[in-house]
Short mmCIF file of C-alpha atoms and ligand atoms in Angstrom, two decimals:
data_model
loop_
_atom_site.label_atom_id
_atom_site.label_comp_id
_atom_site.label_asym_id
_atom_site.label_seq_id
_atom_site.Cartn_x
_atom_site.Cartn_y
_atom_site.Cartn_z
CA UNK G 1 10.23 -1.40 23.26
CA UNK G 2 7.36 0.58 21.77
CA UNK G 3 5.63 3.17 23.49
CA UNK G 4 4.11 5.74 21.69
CA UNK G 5 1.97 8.41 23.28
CA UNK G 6 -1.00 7.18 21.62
CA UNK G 7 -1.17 4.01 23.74
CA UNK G 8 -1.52 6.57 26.70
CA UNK G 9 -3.92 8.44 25.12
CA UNK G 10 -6.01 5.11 24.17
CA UNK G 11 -6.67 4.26 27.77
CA UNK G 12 -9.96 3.20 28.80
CA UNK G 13 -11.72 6.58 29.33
CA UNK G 14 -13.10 5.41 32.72
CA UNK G 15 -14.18 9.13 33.51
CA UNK G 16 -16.11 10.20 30.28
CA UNK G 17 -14.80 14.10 29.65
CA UNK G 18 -13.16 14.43 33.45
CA UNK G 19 -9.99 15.32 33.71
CA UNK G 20 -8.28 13.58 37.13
CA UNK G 21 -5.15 14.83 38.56
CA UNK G 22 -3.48 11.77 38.43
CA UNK G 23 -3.83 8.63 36.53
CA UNK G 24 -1.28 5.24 36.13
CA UNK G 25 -0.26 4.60 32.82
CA UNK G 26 0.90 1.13 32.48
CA UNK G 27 1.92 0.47 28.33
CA UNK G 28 5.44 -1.67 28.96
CA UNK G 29 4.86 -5.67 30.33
CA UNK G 30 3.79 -5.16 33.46
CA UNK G 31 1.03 -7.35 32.35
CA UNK G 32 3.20 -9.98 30.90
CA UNK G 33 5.43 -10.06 34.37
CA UNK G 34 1.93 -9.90 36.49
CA UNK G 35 0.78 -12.76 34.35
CA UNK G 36 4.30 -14.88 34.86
CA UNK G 37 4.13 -14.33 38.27
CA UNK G 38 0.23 -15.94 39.24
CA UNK G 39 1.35 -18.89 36.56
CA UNK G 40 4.32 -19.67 38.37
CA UNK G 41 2.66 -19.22 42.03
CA UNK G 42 5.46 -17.06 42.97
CA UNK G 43 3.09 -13.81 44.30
CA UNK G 44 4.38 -13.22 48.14
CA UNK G 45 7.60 -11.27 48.95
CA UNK G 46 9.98 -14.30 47.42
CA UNK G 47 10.38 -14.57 43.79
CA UNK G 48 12.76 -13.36 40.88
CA UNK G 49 10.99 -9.96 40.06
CA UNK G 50 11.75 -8.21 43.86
CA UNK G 51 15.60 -8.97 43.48
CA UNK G 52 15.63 -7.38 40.16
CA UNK G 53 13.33 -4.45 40.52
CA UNK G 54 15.58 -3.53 43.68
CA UNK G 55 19.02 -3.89 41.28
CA UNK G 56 17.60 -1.90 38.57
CA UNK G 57 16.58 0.69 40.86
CA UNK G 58 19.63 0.89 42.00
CA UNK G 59 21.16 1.71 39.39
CA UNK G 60 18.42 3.94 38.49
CA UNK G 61 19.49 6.04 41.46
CA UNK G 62 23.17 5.58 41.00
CA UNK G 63 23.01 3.58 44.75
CA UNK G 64 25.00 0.85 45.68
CA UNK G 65 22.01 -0.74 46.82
CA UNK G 66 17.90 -0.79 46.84
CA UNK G 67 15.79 -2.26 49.15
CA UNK G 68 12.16 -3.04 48.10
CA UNK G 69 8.78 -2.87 50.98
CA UNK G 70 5.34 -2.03 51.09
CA UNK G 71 5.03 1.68 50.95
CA UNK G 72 6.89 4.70 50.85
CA UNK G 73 5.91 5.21 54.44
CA UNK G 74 7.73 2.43 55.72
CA UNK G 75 10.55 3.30 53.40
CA UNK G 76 11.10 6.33 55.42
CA UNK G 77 10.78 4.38 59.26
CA UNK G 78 13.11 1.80 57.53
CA UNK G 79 15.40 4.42 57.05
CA UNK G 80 15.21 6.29 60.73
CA UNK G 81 15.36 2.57 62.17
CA UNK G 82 18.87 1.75 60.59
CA UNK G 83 19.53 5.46 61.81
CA UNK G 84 18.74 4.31 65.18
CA UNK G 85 16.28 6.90 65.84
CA UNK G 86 14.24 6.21 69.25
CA UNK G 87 12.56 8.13 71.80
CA UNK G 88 13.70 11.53 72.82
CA UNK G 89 15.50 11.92 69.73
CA UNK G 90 14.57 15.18 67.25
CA UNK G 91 14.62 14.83 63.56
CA UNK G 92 14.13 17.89 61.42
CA UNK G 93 11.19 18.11 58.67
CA UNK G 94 10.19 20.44 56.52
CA UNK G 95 6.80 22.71 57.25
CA UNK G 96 5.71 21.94 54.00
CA UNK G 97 5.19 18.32 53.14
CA UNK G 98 2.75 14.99 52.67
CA UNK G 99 2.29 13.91 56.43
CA UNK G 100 4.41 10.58 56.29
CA UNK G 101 7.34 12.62 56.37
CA UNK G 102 6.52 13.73 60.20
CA UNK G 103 4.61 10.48 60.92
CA UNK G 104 7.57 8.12 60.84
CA UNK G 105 9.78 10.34 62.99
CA UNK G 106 6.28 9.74 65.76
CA UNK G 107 6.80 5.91 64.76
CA UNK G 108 9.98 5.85 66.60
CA UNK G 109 9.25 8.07 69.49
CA UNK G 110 11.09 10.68 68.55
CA UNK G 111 9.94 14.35 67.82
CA UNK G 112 9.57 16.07 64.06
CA UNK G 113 11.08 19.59 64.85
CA UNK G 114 9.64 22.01 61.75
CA UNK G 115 11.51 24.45 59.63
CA UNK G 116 9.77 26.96 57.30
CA UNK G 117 10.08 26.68 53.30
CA UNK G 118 11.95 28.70 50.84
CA UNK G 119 9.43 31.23 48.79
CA UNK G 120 10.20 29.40 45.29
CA UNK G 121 10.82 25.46 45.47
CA UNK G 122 8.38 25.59 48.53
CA UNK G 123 11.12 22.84 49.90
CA UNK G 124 12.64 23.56 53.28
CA UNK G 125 14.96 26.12 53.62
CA UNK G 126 18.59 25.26 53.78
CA UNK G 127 19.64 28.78 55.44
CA UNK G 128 16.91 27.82 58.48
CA UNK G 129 17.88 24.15 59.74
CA UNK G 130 20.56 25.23 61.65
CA UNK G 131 18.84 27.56 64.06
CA UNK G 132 16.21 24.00 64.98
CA UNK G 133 19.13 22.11 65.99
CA UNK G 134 19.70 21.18 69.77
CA UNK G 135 21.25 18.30 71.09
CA UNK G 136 18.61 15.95 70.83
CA UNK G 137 18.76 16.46 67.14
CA UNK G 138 19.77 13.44 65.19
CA UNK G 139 19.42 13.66 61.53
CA UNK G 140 17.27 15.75 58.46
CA UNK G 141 14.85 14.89 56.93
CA UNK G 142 14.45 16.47 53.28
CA UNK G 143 12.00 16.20 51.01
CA UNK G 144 12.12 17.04 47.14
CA UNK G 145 8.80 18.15 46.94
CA UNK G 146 6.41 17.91 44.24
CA UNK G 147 10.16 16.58 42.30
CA UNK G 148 11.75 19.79 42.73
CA UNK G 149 15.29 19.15 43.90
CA UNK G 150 16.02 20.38 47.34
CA UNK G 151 19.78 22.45 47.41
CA UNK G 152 21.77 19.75 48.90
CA UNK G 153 25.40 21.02 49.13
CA UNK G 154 24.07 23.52 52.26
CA UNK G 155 21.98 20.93 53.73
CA UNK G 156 24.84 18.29 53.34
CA UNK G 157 27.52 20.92 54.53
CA UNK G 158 25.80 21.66 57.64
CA UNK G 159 25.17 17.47 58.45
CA UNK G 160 29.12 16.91 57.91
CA UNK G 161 29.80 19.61 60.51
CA UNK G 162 27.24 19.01 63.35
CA UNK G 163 27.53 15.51 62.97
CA UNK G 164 23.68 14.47 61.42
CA UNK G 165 22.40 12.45 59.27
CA UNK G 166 20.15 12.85 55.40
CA UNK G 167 17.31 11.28 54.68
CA UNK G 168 15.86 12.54 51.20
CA UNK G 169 12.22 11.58 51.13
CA UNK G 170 12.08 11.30 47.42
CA UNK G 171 8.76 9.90 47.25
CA UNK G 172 7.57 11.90 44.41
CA UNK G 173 10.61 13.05 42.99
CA UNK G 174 12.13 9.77 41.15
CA UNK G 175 14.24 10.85 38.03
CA UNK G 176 14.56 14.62 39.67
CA UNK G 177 18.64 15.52 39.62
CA UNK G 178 20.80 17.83 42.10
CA UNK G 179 23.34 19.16 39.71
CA UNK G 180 22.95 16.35 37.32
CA UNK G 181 23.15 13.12 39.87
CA UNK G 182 19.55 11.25 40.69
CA UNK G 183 17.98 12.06 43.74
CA UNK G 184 17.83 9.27 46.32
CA UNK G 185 22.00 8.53 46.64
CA UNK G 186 23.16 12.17 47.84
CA UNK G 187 22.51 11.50 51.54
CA UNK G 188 22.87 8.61 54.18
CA UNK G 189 19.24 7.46 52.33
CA UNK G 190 16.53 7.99 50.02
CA UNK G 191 13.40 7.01 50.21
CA UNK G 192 10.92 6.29 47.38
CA UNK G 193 7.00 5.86 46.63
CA UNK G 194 4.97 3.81 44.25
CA UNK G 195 1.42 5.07 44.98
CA UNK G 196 -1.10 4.83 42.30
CA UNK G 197 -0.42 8.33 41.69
CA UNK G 198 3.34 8.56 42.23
CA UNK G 199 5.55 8.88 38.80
CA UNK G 200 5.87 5.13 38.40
CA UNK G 201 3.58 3.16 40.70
CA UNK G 202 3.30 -0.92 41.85
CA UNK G 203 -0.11 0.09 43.60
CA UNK G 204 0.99 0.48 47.18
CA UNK G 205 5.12 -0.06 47.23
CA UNK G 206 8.25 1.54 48.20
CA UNK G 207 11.76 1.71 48.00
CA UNK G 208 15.04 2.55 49.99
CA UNK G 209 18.17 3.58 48.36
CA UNK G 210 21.48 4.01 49.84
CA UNK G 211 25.21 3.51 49.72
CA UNK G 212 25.96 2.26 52.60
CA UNK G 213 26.20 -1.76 53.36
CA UNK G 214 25.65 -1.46 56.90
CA UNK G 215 22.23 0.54 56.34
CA UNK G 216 21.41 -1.62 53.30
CA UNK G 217 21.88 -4.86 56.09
CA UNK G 218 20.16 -3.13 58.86
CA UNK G 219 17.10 -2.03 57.03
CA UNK G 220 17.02 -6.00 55.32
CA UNK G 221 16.68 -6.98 58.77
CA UNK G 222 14.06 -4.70 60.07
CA UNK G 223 12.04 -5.39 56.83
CA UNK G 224 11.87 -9.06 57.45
CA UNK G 225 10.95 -9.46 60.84
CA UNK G 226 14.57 -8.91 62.54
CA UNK G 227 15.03 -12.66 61.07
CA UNK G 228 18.54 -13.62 60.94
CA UNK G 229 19.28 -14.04 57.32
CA UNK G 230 21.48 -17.47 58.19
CA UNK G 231 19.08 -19.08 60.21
CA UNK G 232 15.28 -19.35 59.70
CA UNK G 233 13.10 -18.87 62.26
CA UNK G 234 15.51 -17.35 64.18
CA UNK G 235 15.36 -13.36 65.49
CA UNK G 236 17.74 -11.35 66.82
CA UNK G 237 16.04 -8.29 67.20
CA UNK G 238 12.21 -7.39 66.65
CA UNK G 239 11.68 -6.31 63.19
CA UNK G 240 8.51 -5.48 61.39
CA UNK G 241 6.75 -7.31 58.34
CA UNK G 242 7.56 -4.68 55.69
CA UNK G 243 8.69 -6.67 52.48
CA UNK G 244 7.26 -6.10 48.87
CA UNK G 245 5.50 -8.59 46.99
CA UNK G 246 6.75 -10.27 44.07
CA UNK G 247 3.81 -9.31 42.20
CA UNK G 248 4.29 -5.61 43.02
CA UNK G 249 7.98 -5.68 41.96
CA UNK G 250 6.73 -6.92 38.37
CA UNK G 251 4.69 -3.85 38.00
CA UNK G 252 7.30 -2.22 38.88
CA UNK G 253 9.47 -4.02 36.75
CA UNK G 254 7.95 -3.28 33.71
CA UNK G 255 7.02 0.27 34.89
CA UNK G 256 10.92 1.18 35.49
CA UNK G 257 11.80 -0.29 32.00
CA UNK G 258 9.42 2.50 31.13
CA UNK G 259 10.78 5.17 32.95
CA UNK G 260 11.90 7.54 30.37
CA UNK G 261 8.79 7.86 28.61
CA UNK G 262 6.96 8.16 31.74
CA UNK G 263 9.21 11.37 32.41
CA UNK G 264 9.32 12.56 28.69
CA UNK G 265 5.86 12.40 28.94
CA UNK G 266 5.15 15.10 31.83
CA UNK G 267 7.99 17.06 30.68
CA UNK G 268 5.56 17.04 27.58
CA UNK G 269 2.72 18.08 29.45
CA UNK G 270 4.49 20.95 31.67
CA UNK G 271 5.43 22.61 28.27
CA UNK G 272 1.93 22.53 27.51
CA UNK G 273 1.08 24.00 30.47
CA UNK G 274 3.73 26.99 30.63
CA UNK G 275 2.29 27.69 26.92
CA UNK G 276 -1.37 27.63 28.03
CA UNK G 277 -0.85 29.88 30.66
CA UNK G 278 1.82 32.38 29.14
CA UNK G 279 0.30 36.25 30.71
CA UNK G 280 -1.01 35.12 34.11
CA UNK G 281 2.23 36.37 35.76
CA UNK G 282 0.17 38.55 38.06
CA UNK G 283 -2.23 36.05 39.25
CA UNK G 284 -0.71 32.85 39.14
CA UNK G 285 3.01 32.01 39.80
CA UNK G 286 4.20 28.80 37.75
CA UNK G 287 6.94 26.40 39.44
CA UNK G 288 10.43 27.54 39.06
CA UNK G 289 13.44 25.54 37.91
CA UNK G 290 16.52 26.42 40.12
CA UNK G 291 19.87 26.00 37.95
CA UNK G 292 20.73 23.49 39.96
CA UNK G 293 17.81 21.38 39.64
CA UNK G 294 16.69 18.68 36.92
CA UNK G 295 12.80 18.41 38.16
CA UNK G 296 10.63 15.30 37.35
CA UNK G 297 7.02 17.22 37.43
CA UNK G 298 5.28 14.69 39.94
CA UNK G 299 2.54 17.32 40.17
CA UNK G 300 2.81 20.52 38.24
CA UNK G 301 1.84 22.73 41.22
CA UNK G 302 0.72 26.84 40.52
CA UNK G 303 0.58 29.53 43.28
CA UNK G 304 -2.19 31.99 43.21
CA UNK G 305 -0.79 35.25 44.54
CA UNK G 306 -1.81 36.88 47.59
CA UNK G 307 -2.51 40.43 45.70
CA UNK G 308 -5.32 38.71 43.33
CA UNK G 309 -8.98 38.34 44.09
CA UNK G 310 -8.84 35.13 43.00
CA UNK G 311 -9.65 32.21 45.83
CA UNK G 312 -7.55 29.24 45.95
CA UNK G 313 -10.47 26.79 47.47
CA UNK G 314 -13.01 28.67 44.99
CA UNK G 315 -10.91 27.93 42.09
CA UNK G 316 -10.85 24.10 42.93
CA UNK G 317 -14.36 24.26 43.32
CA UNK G 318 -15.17 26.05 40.42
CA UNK G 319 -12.82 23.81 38.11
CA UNK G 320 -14.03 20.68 39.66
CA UNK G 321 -17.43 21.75 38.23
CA UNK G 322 -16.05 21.81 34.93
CA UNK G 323 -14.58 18.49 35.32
CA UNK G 324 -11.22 19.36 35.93
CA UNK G 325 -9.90 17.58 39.10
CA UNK G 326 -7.29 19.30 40.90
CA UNK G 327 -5.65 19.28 44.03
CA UNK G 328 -4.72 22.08 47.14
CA UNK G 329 -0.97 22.05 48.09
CA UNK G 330 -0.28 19.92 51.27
CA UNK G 331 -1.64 22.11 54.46
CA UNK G 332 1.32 22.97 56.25
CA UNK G 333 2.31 20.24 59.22
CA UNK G 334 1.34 22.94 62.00
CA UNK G 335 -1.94 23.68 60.83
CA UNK G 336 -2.88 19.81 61.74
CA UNK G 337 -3.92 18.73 64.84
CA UNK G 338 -1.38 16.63 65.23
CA UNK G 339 1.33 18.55 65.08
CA UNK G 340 -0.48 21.58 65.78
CA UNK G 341 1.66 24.53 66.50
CA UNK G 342 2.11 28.41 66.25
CA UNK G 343 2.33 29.43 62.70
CA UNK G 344 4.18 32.55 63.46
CA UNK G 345 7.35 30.22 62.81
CA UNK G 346 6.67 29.26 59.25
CA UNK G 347 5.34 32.74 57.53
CA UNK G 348 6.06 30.79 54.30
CA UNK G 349 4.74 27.68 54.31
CA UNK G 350 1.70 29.39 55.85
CA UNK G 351 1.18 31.75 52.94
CA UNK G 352 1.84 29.01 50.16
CA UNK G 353 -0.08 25.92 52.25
CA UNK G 354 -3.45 28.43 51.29
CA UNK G 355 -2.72 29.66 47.71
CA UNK G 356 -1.22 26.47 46.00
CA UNK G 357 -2.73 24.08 43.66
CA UNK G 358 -1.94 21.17 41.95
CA UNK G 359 -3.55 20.59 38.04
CA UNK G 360 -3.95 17.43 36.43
CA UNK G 361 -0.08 16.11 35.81
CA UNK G 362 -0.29 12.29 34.70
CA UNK G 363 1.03 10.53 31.26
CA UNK G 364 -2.25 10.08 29.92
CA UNK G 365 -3.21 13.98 29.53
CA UNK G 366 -3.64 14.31 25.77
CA UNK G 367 -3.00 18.06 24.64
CA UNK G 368 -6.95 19.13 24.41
CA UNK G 369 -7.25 18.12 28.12
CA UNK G 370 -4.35 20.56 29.05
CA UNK G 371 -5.74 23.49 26.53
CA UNK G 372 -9.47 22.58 27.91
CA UNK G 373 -7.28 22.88 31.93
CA UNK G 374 -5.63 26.03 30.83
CA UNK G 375 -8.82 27.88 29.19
CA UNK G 376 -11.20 27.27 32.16
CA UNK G 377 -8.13 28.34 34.57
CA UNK G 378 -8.27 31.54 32.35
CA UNK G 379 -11.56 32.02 32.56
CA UNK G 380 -12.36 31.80 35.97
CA UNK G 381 -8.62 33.55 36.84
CA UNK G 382 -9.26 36.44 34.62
CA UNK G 383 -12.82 36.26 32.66
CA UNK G 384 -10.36 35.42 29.32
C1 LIG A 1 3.53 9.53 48.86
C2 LIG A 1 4.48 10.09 49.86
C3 LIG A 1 4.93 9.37 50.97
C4 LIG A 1 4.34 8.06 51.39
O1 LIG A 1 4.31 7.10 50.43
P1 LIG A 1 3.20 5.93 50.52
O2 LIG A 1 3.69 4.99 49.48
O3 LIG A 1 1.89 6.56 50.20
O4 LIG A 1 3.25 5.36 51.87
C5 LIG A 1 5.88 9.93 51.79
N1 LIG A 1 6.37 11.16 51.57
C6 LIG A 1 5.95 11.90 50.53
C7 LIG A 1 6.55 13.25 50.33
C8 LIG A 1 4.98 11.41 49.65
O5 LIG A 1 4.55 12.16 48.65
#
């Protein structure tokens, strides 16, 4: 299979000279599959391309099994439903993440309880879960933000002992590794995204991995209704609607063939950005690479430090004027109204929810957009 950078680079230039922060690039045959799929009629959630896209996946992620539906959103209640998560029950959630994360845990009733981030990955901090633990507490919710891996041998070690489960929301984090094994398999579950802007995307789609038959069956059953898979029409149990079509499955198809290049790609990309931005230690702090970790890059995220007179929102304003789309780091979940909440808990999060931003991070970036990203960040960071 051919895929050369330059078909990236060809895309239609919808944008003239702007530079977005994220952009699908689709250069494998997701086209061809698309096309099969409206000649043969086979576009709802039955047809060839969902069964496959879930076993590839699978063994993407190094799972036992996949399980394909509509979003990454409902890949995460999918997950808490096989859990058996239902009112009164806590889950733990990191401070810092996209708001899904805390919205399913609502879905079911049950209560997100927040802990604060670490200072470097920005991912919740392993050495603070234990303290948010009472006995309504049923599982953990992680999430490998922004693909950074989270450190999973505490977070797992502490589950085993008081009895919890894992659910690693790896919605932008597929092809991220913990010590060289995929991201998605290391807990009970793993969730996964395929937003428009999401590493490899079907549109709107998501996907479950896991080891485990009986959550593999469970979550089957909740996706289709609660129908019993041996008799139609029949339900033992009220399910939900929640299944992928067979037309999003071919894009995905045909994106996951792709997958390597679609990695090699930002890995391309970050280089160019830790080049263009070499002697800006004091003002901005690039993303770190634990030893542990084998990060994917969904967004290449900077922090501006707190002892520069440089202004995060300012900075996004001021790029966005020169046609460089960027994007803040997620606001912390407590800062919301929803989950509004004293932020005298999450000093962290607090700090890096106001100084982070994410630059453009996407396949398509050809090397003058990143110089042209890095020179105005220069400019307006230091008058360079
Ligand atoms: C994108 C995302 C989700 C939700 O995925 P959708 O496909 O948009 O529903 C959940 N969690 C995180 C961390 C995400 O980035």
């Amino acid at each position: 299979m051919k895929r050369s950078s330059n078909a990236a680079l060809n895309l239609v230039d919808v944008s003239s000279d702007r530079v977005s922060v994220a952009q699908p690039v689709f250069n494998g045959r997701e086209k061809e599959y698309v096309d099969h799929c409206l000649d043969t009629g086979w576009i709802s959630s039955a047809g060839e391309y969902i069964e496959k896209f879930e076993k590839q996946f699978a063994v993407h992620v190094q799972a036992n099994h996949a399980i394909a539906c509509f979003n990454g959103t409902v890949a995460l209640h999918l997950a808490l439903l096989a859990k058996g998560v239902t009112a009164g029950d806590e889950v733990i959630v990191p401070s810092l993440t996209y708001i899904a994360t805390a919205n399913v845990v609502r879905y079911c009733g049950a209560t997100p309880v927040f802990v604060d981030c670490e200072a470097d990955t920005w991912n919740i901090d392993p050495r603070m879960i234990e303290e948010r633990i009472s006995d309504r507490t049923k599982g953990i919710i992680v999430v490998h933000l922004y693909g950074a891996p989270v450190d999973m041998d505490p977070v797992m070690e502490l589950a085993k002992r008081r009895g919890l489960f894992v659910i690693e929301d790896a919605a932008q984090a597929h092809g991220s590794k913990y010590r060289g094994k995929p991201v998605g398999a290391l807990g009970d579950a793993g969730t996964f995204s395929f937003f428009g802007n999401k590493i490899i995307t079907t549109g709107e789609g998501g996907m479950i991995t896991t080891n485990r038959t009986e959550i593999d069956q469970s979550m089957r059953l909740f996706r289709n209704q609660g129908m019993s898979p041996k008799k139609r029409y029949w339900f033992e149990m009220i399910g939900y609607n929640y299944r992928m079509t067979n037309l999003q499955a071919a894009i995905g198809c045909g994106q996951l063939e792709g997958i390597d290049w679609h990695l090699n790609r930002r890995q391309e990309v970050v280089k160019a950005y830790r080049e263009g931005l070499k002697g800006l230690d004091e003002i901005i702090t690039l993303p770190v690479e634990k030893p542990y970790a084998t990060h994917c890059y969904w967004m290449f995220t900077v922090l501006i430090s707190d002892k520069s007179r440089v202004n995060r929102d300012a900075l996004i304003l001021k790029l966005d004027q020169d046609g460089i789309e960027t994007r803040p780091i997620f606001y912390p979940m407590f800062m919301m109204p929803p989950y509004a909440e004293n932020a005298d808990r999450y000093p962290v999060a607090a700090s890096v929810g106001i100084r982070g931003i994410s630059l453009p991070t996407h396949g398509a970036l050809s090397s003058s957009d990143i110089s042209r990203v890095c020179e105005r960040v220069r400019y307006h960071c230091k008058g360079e």
